Short mmCIF file of C-alpha atoms in Angstrom, two decimals:
data_model
loop_
_atom_site.label_atom_id
_atom_site.label_comp_id
_atom_site.label_asym_id
_atom_site.label_seq_id
_atom_site.Cartn_x
_atom_site.Cartn_y
_atom_site.Cartn_z
CA UNK A 1 0.00 0.00 0.00
CA UNK A 2 1.28 3.46 -0.95
CA UNK A 3 0.16 6.81 0.49
CA UNK A 4 0.62 10.24 -1.09
CA UNK A 5 -0.20 13.51 0.74
CA UNK A 6 -0.55 16.42 -1.74
CA UNK A 7 0.72 19.84 -0.68
CA UNK A 8 -0.14 23.32 -1.89
CA UNK A 9 2.70 24.52 -4.10
CA UNK A 10 3.04 28.15 -2.88
CA UNK A 11 2.72 27.42 0.87
CA UNK A 12 3.75 23.73 1.06
CA UNK A 13 0.82 23.16 3.41
CA UNK A 14 -1.09 19.88 3.26
CA UNK A 15 -4.20 20.18 1.11
CA UNK A 16 -6.43 18.13 3.38
CA UNK A 17 -6.74 14.91 1.40
CA UNK A 18 -4.59 11.92 0.46
CA UNK A 19 -4.27 9.28 -2.23
CA UNK A 20 -3.87 5.66 -1.13
CA UNK A 21 -2.91 2.96 -3.64
CA UNK A 22 -4.63 -0.27 -2.59
CA UNK A 23 -3.43 -3.75 -3.40
CA UNK A 24 -6.65 -4.93 -5.05
CA UNK A 25 -10.22 -3.99 -5.97
CA UNK A 26 -11.45 -6.01 -2.99
CA UNK A 27 -9.27 -4.01 -0.59
CA UNK A 28 -10.51 -0.76 -2.14
CA UNK A 29 -14.18 -1.74 -1.82
CA UNK A 30 -13.63 -2.84 1.79
CA UNK A 31 -11.89 0.42 2.69
CA UNK A 32 -14.73 2.49 1.24
CA UNK A 33 -17.35 0.36 2.97
CA UNK A 34 -15.69 0.47 6.39
CA UNK A 35 -14.22 3.97 6.49
CA UNK A 36 -16.44 6.30 4.44
CA UNK A 37 -18.13 8.84 6.76
CA UNK A 38 -16.51 7.28 9.86
CA UNK A 39 -15.07 9.60 12.52
CA UNK A 40 -11.58 9.58 14.03
CA UNK A 41 -10.13 12.15 16.39
CA UNK A 42 -13.20 14.34 15.97
CA UNK A 43 -12.92 14.44 12.15
CA UNK A 44 -14.88 12.53 9.54
CA UNK A 45 -13.27 10.34 6.89
CA UNK A 46 -14.52 10.71 3.31
CA UNK A 47 -13.27 7.75 1.28
CA UNK A 48 -13.87 7.15 -2.43
CA UNK A 49 -12.11 5.90 -5.54
CA UNK A 50 -9.76 8.60 -6.92
CA UNK A 51 -11.18 8.65 -10.45
CA UNK A 52 -9.88 12.13 -11.30
CA UNK A 53 -6.39 12.11 -9.80
CA UNK A 54 -4.83 14.00 -12.69
CA UNK A 55 -7.52 16.68 -12.57
CA UNK A 56 -7.22 17.14 -8.83
CA UNK A 57 -3.49 17.59 -9.18
CA UNK A 58 -3.67 19.92 -12.19
CA UNK A 59 -4.57 23.58 -12.51
CA UNK A 60 -3.16 26.88 -11.37
CA UNK A 61 -0.93 26.66 -8.31
CA UNK A 62 -1.94 23.03 -7.81
CA UNK A 63 -5.60 23.89 -7.52
CA UNK A 64 -8.24 22.66 -9.93
CA UNK A 65 -10.95 25.02 -11.09
CA UNK A 66 -13.75 22.59 -10.22
CA UNK A 67 -12.25 20.84 -7.21
CA UNK A 68 -15.29 21.89 -5.18
CA UNK A 69 -17.43 19.64 -7.39
CA UNK A 70 -15.28 16.63 -6.53
CA UNK A 71 -15.62 17.47 -2.83
CA UNK A 72 -19.41 17.67 -3.03
CA UNK A 73 -19.55 14.40 -4.95
CA UNK A 74 -17.55 12.63 -2.25
CA UNK A 75 -19.17 14.01 0.90
CA UNK A 76 -22.55 12.28 0.86
CA UNK A 77 -23.48 9.40 3.16
CA UNK A 78 -23.43 7.10 0.12
CA UNK A 79 -19.97 6.87 -1.51
CA UNK A 80 -19.21 7.68 -5.14
CA UNK A 81 -17.89 4.53 -6.85
CA UNK A 82 -17.25 3.10 -10.30
CA UNK A 83 -20.42 2.31 -12.31
CA UNK A 84 -19.54 -1.37 -12.67
CA UNK A 85 -18.87 -1.86 -8.95
CA UNK A 86 -20.83 0.39 -6.59
CA UNK A 87 -22.45 -1.64 -3.77
CA UNK A 88 -24.29 0.68 -1.37
CA UNK A 89 -23.02 3.54 -3.51
CA UNK A 90 -23.77 5.75 -6.47
CA UNK A 91 -22.14 6.46 -9.81
CA UNK A 92 -22.59 8.31 -13.10
CA UNK A 93 -23.62 5.79 -15.78
CA UNK A 94 -22.56 6.40 -19.40
CA UNK A 95 -25.11 8.41 -21.37
CA UNK A 96 -25.13 5.77 -24.09
CA UNK A 97 -26.90 3.40 -21.69
CA UNK A 98 -30.08 5.35 -22.47
CA UNK A 99 -31.89 5.58 -25.80
CA UNK A 100 -33.42 8.95 -26.69
CA UNK A 101 -35.33 10.38 -29.65
CA UNK A 102 -33.08 10.85 -32.66
CA UNK A 103 -32.97 13.84 -35.06
CA UNK A 104 -35.65 12.33 -37.38
CA UNK A 105 -37.70 10.58 -34.73
CA UNK A 106 -41.05 11.89 -35.94
CA UNK A 107 -40.54 10.37 -39.37
CA UNK A 108 -38.46 7.22 -38.74
CA UNK A 109 -39.20 6.58 -35.00
CA UNK A 110 -35.51 5.83 -34.47
CA UNK A 111 -33.89 6.34 -31.08
CA UNK A 112 -30.18 6.93 -30.56
CA UNK A 113 -27.76 6.56 -27.61
CA UNK A 114 -28.00 9.50 -25.21
CA UNK A 115 -24.35 10.61 -25.46
CA UNK A 116 -22.84 13.29 -23.23
CA UNK A 117 -24.93 14.96 -20.56
CA UNK A 118 -25.88 18.62 -20.67
CA UNK A 119 -25.10 18.98 -16.96
CA UNK A 120 -22.18 17.81 -14.84
CA UNK A 121 -22.92 15.33 -12.02
CA UNK A 122 -22.61 17.09 -8.66
CA UNK A 123 -23.72 14.61 -6.02
CA UNK A 124 -26.20 12.15 -4.62
CA UNK A 125 -27.92 12.12 -1.23
CA UNK A 126 -29.73 9.24 0.47
CA UNK A 127 -31.54 10.92 3.35
CA UNK A 128 -34.53 10.48 5.64
CA UNK A 129 -36.58 12.76 7.87
CA UNK A 130 -39.31 12.93 10.46
CA UNK A 131 -41.56 14.33 7.72
CA UNK A 132 -41.49 14.24 3.94
CA UNK A 133 -38.36 16.06 2.78
CA UNK A 134 -38.91 18.87 0.29
CA UNK A 135 -37.01 21.89 -1.06
CA UNK A 136 -33.74 20.28 0.04
CA UNK A 137 -31.54 23.02 -1.40
CA UNK A 138 -33.31 25.63 0.70
CA UNK A 139 -32.66 23.69 3.90
CA UNK A 140 -30.17 25.58 6.12
CA UNK A 141 -28.26 22.34 6.77
CA UNK A 142 -28.13 21.18 3.16
CA UNK A 143 -24.55 20.06 2.56
CA UNK A 144 -24.73 21.04 -1.14
CA UNK A 145 -26.07 24.48 -0.32
CA UNK A 146 -23.35 24.99 2.31
CA UNK A 147 -20.61 23.91 -0.10
CA UNK A 148 -21.78 26.35 -2.78
CA UNK A 149 -22.21 29.22 -0.30
CA UNK A 150 -18.70 28.63 1.02
CA UNK A 151 -17.11 28.28 -2.41
CA UNK A 152 -18.94 31.24 -3.96
CA UNK A 153 -19.31 33.66 -1.04
CA UNK A 154 -18.74 36.49 -3.52
CA UNK A 155 -19.95 36.58 -7.09
CA UNK A 156 -22.39 34.57 -9.14
CA UNK A 157 -23.17 31.04 -7.96
CA UNK A 158 -23.39 28.12 -10.43
CA UNK A 159 -26.87 26.95 -11.35
CA UNK A 160 -27.92 23.65 -9.77
CA UNK A 161 -30.54 21.13 -10.94
CA UNK A 162 -31.80 18.77 -8.22
CA UNK A 163 -34.24 15.86 -8.54
CA UNK A 164 -35.66 14.71 -5.21
CA UNK A 165 -37.38 11.32 -5.40
CA UNK A 166 -39.59 11.09 -2.30
CA UNK A 167 -39.90 7.38 -1.51
CA UNK A 168 -43.24 6.41 0.08
CA UNK A 169 -42.28 4.93 3.45
CA UNK A 170 -42.81 5.59 7.14
CA UNK A 171 -39.22 6.84 7.44
CA UNK A 172 -39.63 9.44 4.64
CA UNK A 173 -36.62 8.46 2.54
CA UNK A 174 -35.47 10.70 -0.30
CA UNK A 175 -32.98 9.93 -3.05
CA UNK A 176 -31.66 13.26 -4.36
CA UNK A 177 -29.52 13.62 -7.50
CA UNK A 178 -27.71 16.94 -8.05
CA UNK A 179 -26.28 18.32 -11.30
CA UNK A 180 -24.57 21.62 -12.10
CA UNK A 181 -24.53 23.79 -15.22
CA UNK A 182 -20.96 24.98 -15.79
CA UNK A 183 -21.89 27.03 -18.86
CA UNK A 184 -24.65 29.64 -19.27
CA UNK A 185 -27.95 28.16 -20.46
CA UNK A 186 -28.58 29.46 -24.02
CA UNK A 187 -31.42 31.95 -24.32
CA UNK A 188 -34.47 30.36 -25.94
CA UNK A 189 -33.15 26.79 -25.58
CA UNK A 190 -35.38 23.99 -24.34
CA UNK A 191 -33.66 24.16 -20.94
CA UNK A 192 -34.23 27.92 -20.80
CA UNK A 193 -37.91 27.50 -21.71
CA UNK A 194 -38.27 24.79 -19.08
CA UNK A 195 -36.96 27.14 -16.39
CA UNK A 196 -39.01 30.11 -17.51
CA UNK A 197 -42.20 28.24 -18.40
CA UNK A 198 -45.13 27.41 -16.15
CA UNK A 199 -45.81 24.17 -14.33
CA UNK A 200 -48.10 22.91 -17.08
CA UNK A 201 -45.20 23.12 -19.53
CA UNK A 202 -42.81 21.41 -17.11
CA UNK A 203 -45.30 18.67 -16.31
CA UNK A 204 -45.69 17.90 -20.01
CA UNK A 205 -41.96 17.77 -20.74
CA UNK A 206 -39.86 16.39 -17.87
CA UNK A 207 -39.05 12.80 -18.77
CA UNK A 208 -37.54 10.00 -16.71
CA UNK A 209 -35.85 6.93 -18.16
CA UNK A 210 -35.35 4.17 -15.58
CA UNK A 211 -33.26 1.09 -16.32
CA UNK A 212 -33.17 -1.89 -13.96
CA UNK A 213 -29.51 -2.88 -14.29
CA UNK A 214 -29.63 -5.63 -11.68
CA UNK A 215 -32.42 -6.97 -9.51
CA UNK A 216 -34.57 -9.96 -8.62
CA UNK A 217 -37.02 -11.44 -11.08
CA UNK A 218 -40.10 -10.18 -9.22
CA UNK A 219 -38.99 -6.54 -9.52
CA UNK A 220 -38.00 -6.91 -13.17
CA UNK A 221 -41.41 -8.40 -13.88
CA UNK A 222 -43.29 -5.61 -12.09
CA UNK A 223 -41.23 -2.71 -13.43
CA UNK A 224 -39.82 -4.08 -16.68
CA UNK A 225 -36.26 -3.80 -17.91
CA UNK A 226 -36.89 -0.14 -18.73
CA UNK A 227 -39.59 2.38 -17.86
CA UNK A 228 -40.07 5.74 -19.58
CA UNK A 229 -42.47 8.31 -18.24
CA UNK A 230 -43.39 11.97 -18.34
CA UNK A 231 -43.07 12.61 -14.62
CA UNK A 232 -45.72 15.32 -14.35
CA UNK A 233 -48.33 13.01 -15.90
CA UNK A 234 -47.38 9.92 -13.93
CA UNK A 235 -46.85 11.23 -10.39
CA UNK A 236 -47.06 14.46 -8.42
CA UNK A 237 -44.26 16.98 -8.99
CA UNK A 238 -43.49 20.16 -7.10
CA UNK A 239 -41.04 22.70 -8.51
CA UNK A 240 -38.86 25.06 -6.50
CA UNK A 241 -37.09 27.66 -8.63
CA UNK A 242 -34.76 30.16 -7.01
CA UNK A 243 -31.90 32.36 -8.10
CA UNK A 244 -29.31 29.62 -8.51
CA UNK A 245 -31.24 26.36 -8.60
CA UNK A 246 -34.27 24.39 -9.66
CA UNK A 247 -35.42 21.48 -7.54
CA UNK A 248 -38.05 18.99 -8.66
CA UNK A 249 -39.65 17.09 -5.78
CA UNK A 250 -41.23 13.91 -7.12
CA UNK A 251 -43.89 12.52 -4.76
CA UNK A 252 -44.00 8.89 -5.85
CA UNK A 253 -46.59 8.03 -3.21
CA UNK A 254 -49.16 10.35 -4.83
CA UNK A 255 -49.81 7.71 -7.52
CA UNK A 256 -51.40 4.45 -6.41
CA UNK A 257 -49.69 2.46 -9.15
CA UNK A 258 -46.25 4.03 -8.63
CA UNK A 259 -46.68 3.68 -4.87
CA UNK A 260 -47.37 -0.05 -5.18
CA UNK A 261 -44.42 -0.62 -7.52
CA UNK A 262 -41.98 1.32 -5.33
CA UNK A 263 -43.19 -0.45 -2.19
CA UNK A 264 -42.46 -3.75 -3.91
CA UNK A 265 -39.04 -2.58 -5.14
CA UNK A 266 -38.12 -1.08 -1.75
CA UNK A 267 -38.35 -4.52 -0.20
CA UNK A 268 -35.47 -5.54 -2.47
CA UNK A 269 -33.55 -2.25 -2.45
CA UNK A 270 -30.39 -3.85 -1.05
CA UNK A 271 -30.21 -6.04 -4.18
CA UNK A 272 -31.22 -3.45 -6.81
CA UNK A 273 -29.04 -1.49 -9.21
CA UNK A 274 -30.99 1.25 -11.01
CA UNK A 275 -30.06 3.86 -13.61
CA UNK A 276 -32.16 7.04 -13.79
CA UNK A 277 -31.84 9.63 -16.56
CA UNK A 278 -33.61 13.00 -16.55
CA UNK A 279 -34.33 14.89 -19.77
CA UNK A 280 -36.73 17.36 -21.32
CA UNK A 281 -38.80 15.65 -23.99
CA UNK A 282 -38.41 16.92 -27.54
CA UNK A 283 -41.86 17.34 -29.07
CA UNK A 284 -40.98 19.15 -32.30
CA UNK A 285 -38.33 18.55 -34.96
CA UNK A 286 -36.43 21.65 -33.84
CA UNK A 287 -36.11 20.14 -30.34
CA UNK A 288 -34.46 16.96 -31.61
CA UNK A 289 -32.33 15.04 -30.96
CA UNK A 290 -33.11 14.77 -27.28
CA UNK A 291 -30.30 15.46 -24.83
CA UNK A 292 -30.03 14.03 -21.32
CA UNK A 293 -29.75 16.60 -18.54
CA UNK A 294 -28.03 14.15 -16.22
CA UNK A 295 -28.19 10.59 -14.94
CA UNK A 296 -27.40 8.69 -11.77
CA UNK A 297 -26.91 5.05 -10.83
CA UNK A 298 -27.53 3.82 -7.30
CA UNK A 299 -26.81 0.28 -6.28
CA UNK A 300 -27.78 -1.93 -3.34
CA UNK A 301 -28.72 0.99 -1.11
CA UNK A 302 -28.95 0.20 2.57
CA UNK A 303 -31.82 2.00 4.34
CA UNK A 304 -29.61 2.18 7.45
CA UNK A 305 -27.06 4.30 5.55
CA UNK A 306 -29.57 7.11 4.92
CA UNK A 307 -28.47 10.31 6.65
CA UNK A 308 -31.11 11.88 8.95
CA UNK A 309 -32.08 15.46 8.15
CA UNK A 310 -34.00 17.73 10.48
CA UNK A 311 -37.12 19.47 9.13
CA UNK A 312 -36.57 23.17 8.34
CA UNK A 313 -38.19 25.94 10.36
CA UNK A 314 -41.45 27.48 9.19
CA UNK A 315 -39.56 30.38 7.67
CA UNK A 316 -37.64 28.04 5.33
CA UNK A 317 -40.51 25.80 4.27
CA UNK A 318 -43.52 26.05 2.04
CA UNK A 319 -44.01 27.55 -1.38
CA UNK A 320 -40.99 29.73 -2.29
CA UNK A 321 -43.17 32.10 -4.30
CA UNK A 322 -45.67 32.68 -1.50
CA UNK A 323 -45.87 36.25 -0.25
CA UNK A 324 -47.21 35.27 3.19
CA UNK A 325 -45.30 33.40 5.89
CA UNK A 326 -46.25 29.79 6.48
CA UNK A 327 -47.42 30.56 10.00
CA UNK A 328 -50.02 32.97 8.66
CA UNK A 329 -51.36 30.31 6.28
CA UNK A 330 -51.56 27.89 9.20
CA UNK A 331 -53.45 30.44 11.27
CA UNK A 332 -55.94 30.99 8.44
CA UNK A 333 -56.35 27.24 8.07
CA UNK A 334 -56.96 26.82 11.80
CA UNK A 335 -59.55 29.59 11.72
CA UNK A 336 -61.49 27.90 8.93
CA UNK A 337 -61.26 24.59 10.81
CA UNK A 338 -62.99 26.16 13.80
CA UNK A 339 -65.65 27.76 11.62
CA UNK A 340 -66.32 24.59 9.65
CA UNK A 341 -66.67 22.10 12.49
CA UNK A 342 -67.30 19.20 10.17
CA UNK A 343 -65.02 20.42 7.41
CA UNK A 344 -61.63 19.39 6.22
CA UNK A 345 -59.06 18.66 8.92
CA UNK A 346 -55.93 20.79 9.03
CA UNK A 347 -53.23 19.65 6.61
CA UNK A 348 -55.49 17.36 4.55
CA UNK A 349 -55.25 19.40 1.37
CA UNK A 350 -52.48 21.16 -0.46
CA UNK A 351 -52.58 24.89 -1.13
CA UNK A 352 -49.54 24.98 -3.40
CA UNK A 353 -50.00 25.90 -7.04
CA UNK A 354 -46.84 23.89 -7.77
CA UNK A 355 -48.40 20.46 -7.14
CA UNK A 356 -49.98 18.22 -9.72
CA UNK A 357 -50.74 14.55 -10.02
CA UNK A 358 -52.75 11.93 -11.83
CA UNK A 359 -52.94 8.19 -12.25
CA UNK A 360 -50.23 6.44 -14.20
CA UNK A 361 -50.75 6.46 -17.94
CA UNK A 362 -49.46 3.47 -19.87
CA UNK A 363 -49.29 4.98 -23.35
CA UNK A 364 -46.64 6.98 -25.14
CA UNK A 365 -47.45 10.13 -23.17
CA UNK A 366 -47.31 8.54 -19.78
CA UNK A 367 -45.45 5.42 -18.75
CA UNK A 368 -44.01 2.96 -21.21
CA UNK A 369 -42.42 -0.33 -20.26
CA UNK A 370 -40.01 -2.04 -22.60
#
């Protein structure tokens, strides 16, 4: 075993991380499994495969321009690993694993490999809470938010895309995939229109491609080898759009069919490997070929490895575009509850204009299994 401790060139100070050459793949996997997120001497170990050694060591004065991205990718409770070997971990699968609409799809119905992503992978979180977790990036203890605030204390922050899959369970699990746009989004592009459009437009365009890479027969039979759906038509989606991010909270439990499928799959989650790709559907020739925003693979997730997250205060929750504090809305709701003695109980209905949902649709506009 060899150990290398990088130093900053101008100051010769240690840079706070090390490279360890292991004797075998088995030793590497065991080290990640046993040491990642463990504490020693009051400090936490973050252990992952050094996939980008040459990038981390390159750049001006020994610093890489996007080193902060590598830090965020490595700091989650679930380690970043190689796509072909990531037990209880996550990875970035190749874009060619997904088939998308080609340039002449409306005439020849031909799909092509997805190719490079439009966004750069930023991280993955496997978290749980006392209540359903929403608007993660607005949470004061969000590790991704903290990292960006620290890295970009002055100046323009990079734009983040987050997809929060809210798993229906009593422990309120969420699987959150983060991506970052390193280049400005072109004016008038499909991405730009998605950000500036209304919820009806987003609900009709945001597409998910799910591939079951590995799993038991019963799950493959229920889900299929691949599922394609327009998320806003299949389940309930809530959009949070702020200055430097968009977060899509996908409430899987809002659909009876999706709820049943996920409950089945969750029972086998420690044996499942799943690829998820997010893209904006091309519905005209000018919007083709389709491009994948980003994709994530998670494999053999252990529910016990989910990191607990405390619910935010009232001031940080609710609809981001609301002009009234959440407490005021609660007071109004309580007042109506007293007036309407036999009416709706508090909290039984949603007041957010950013929520939609319907039953699963098994045609080309809803969910397709292949």
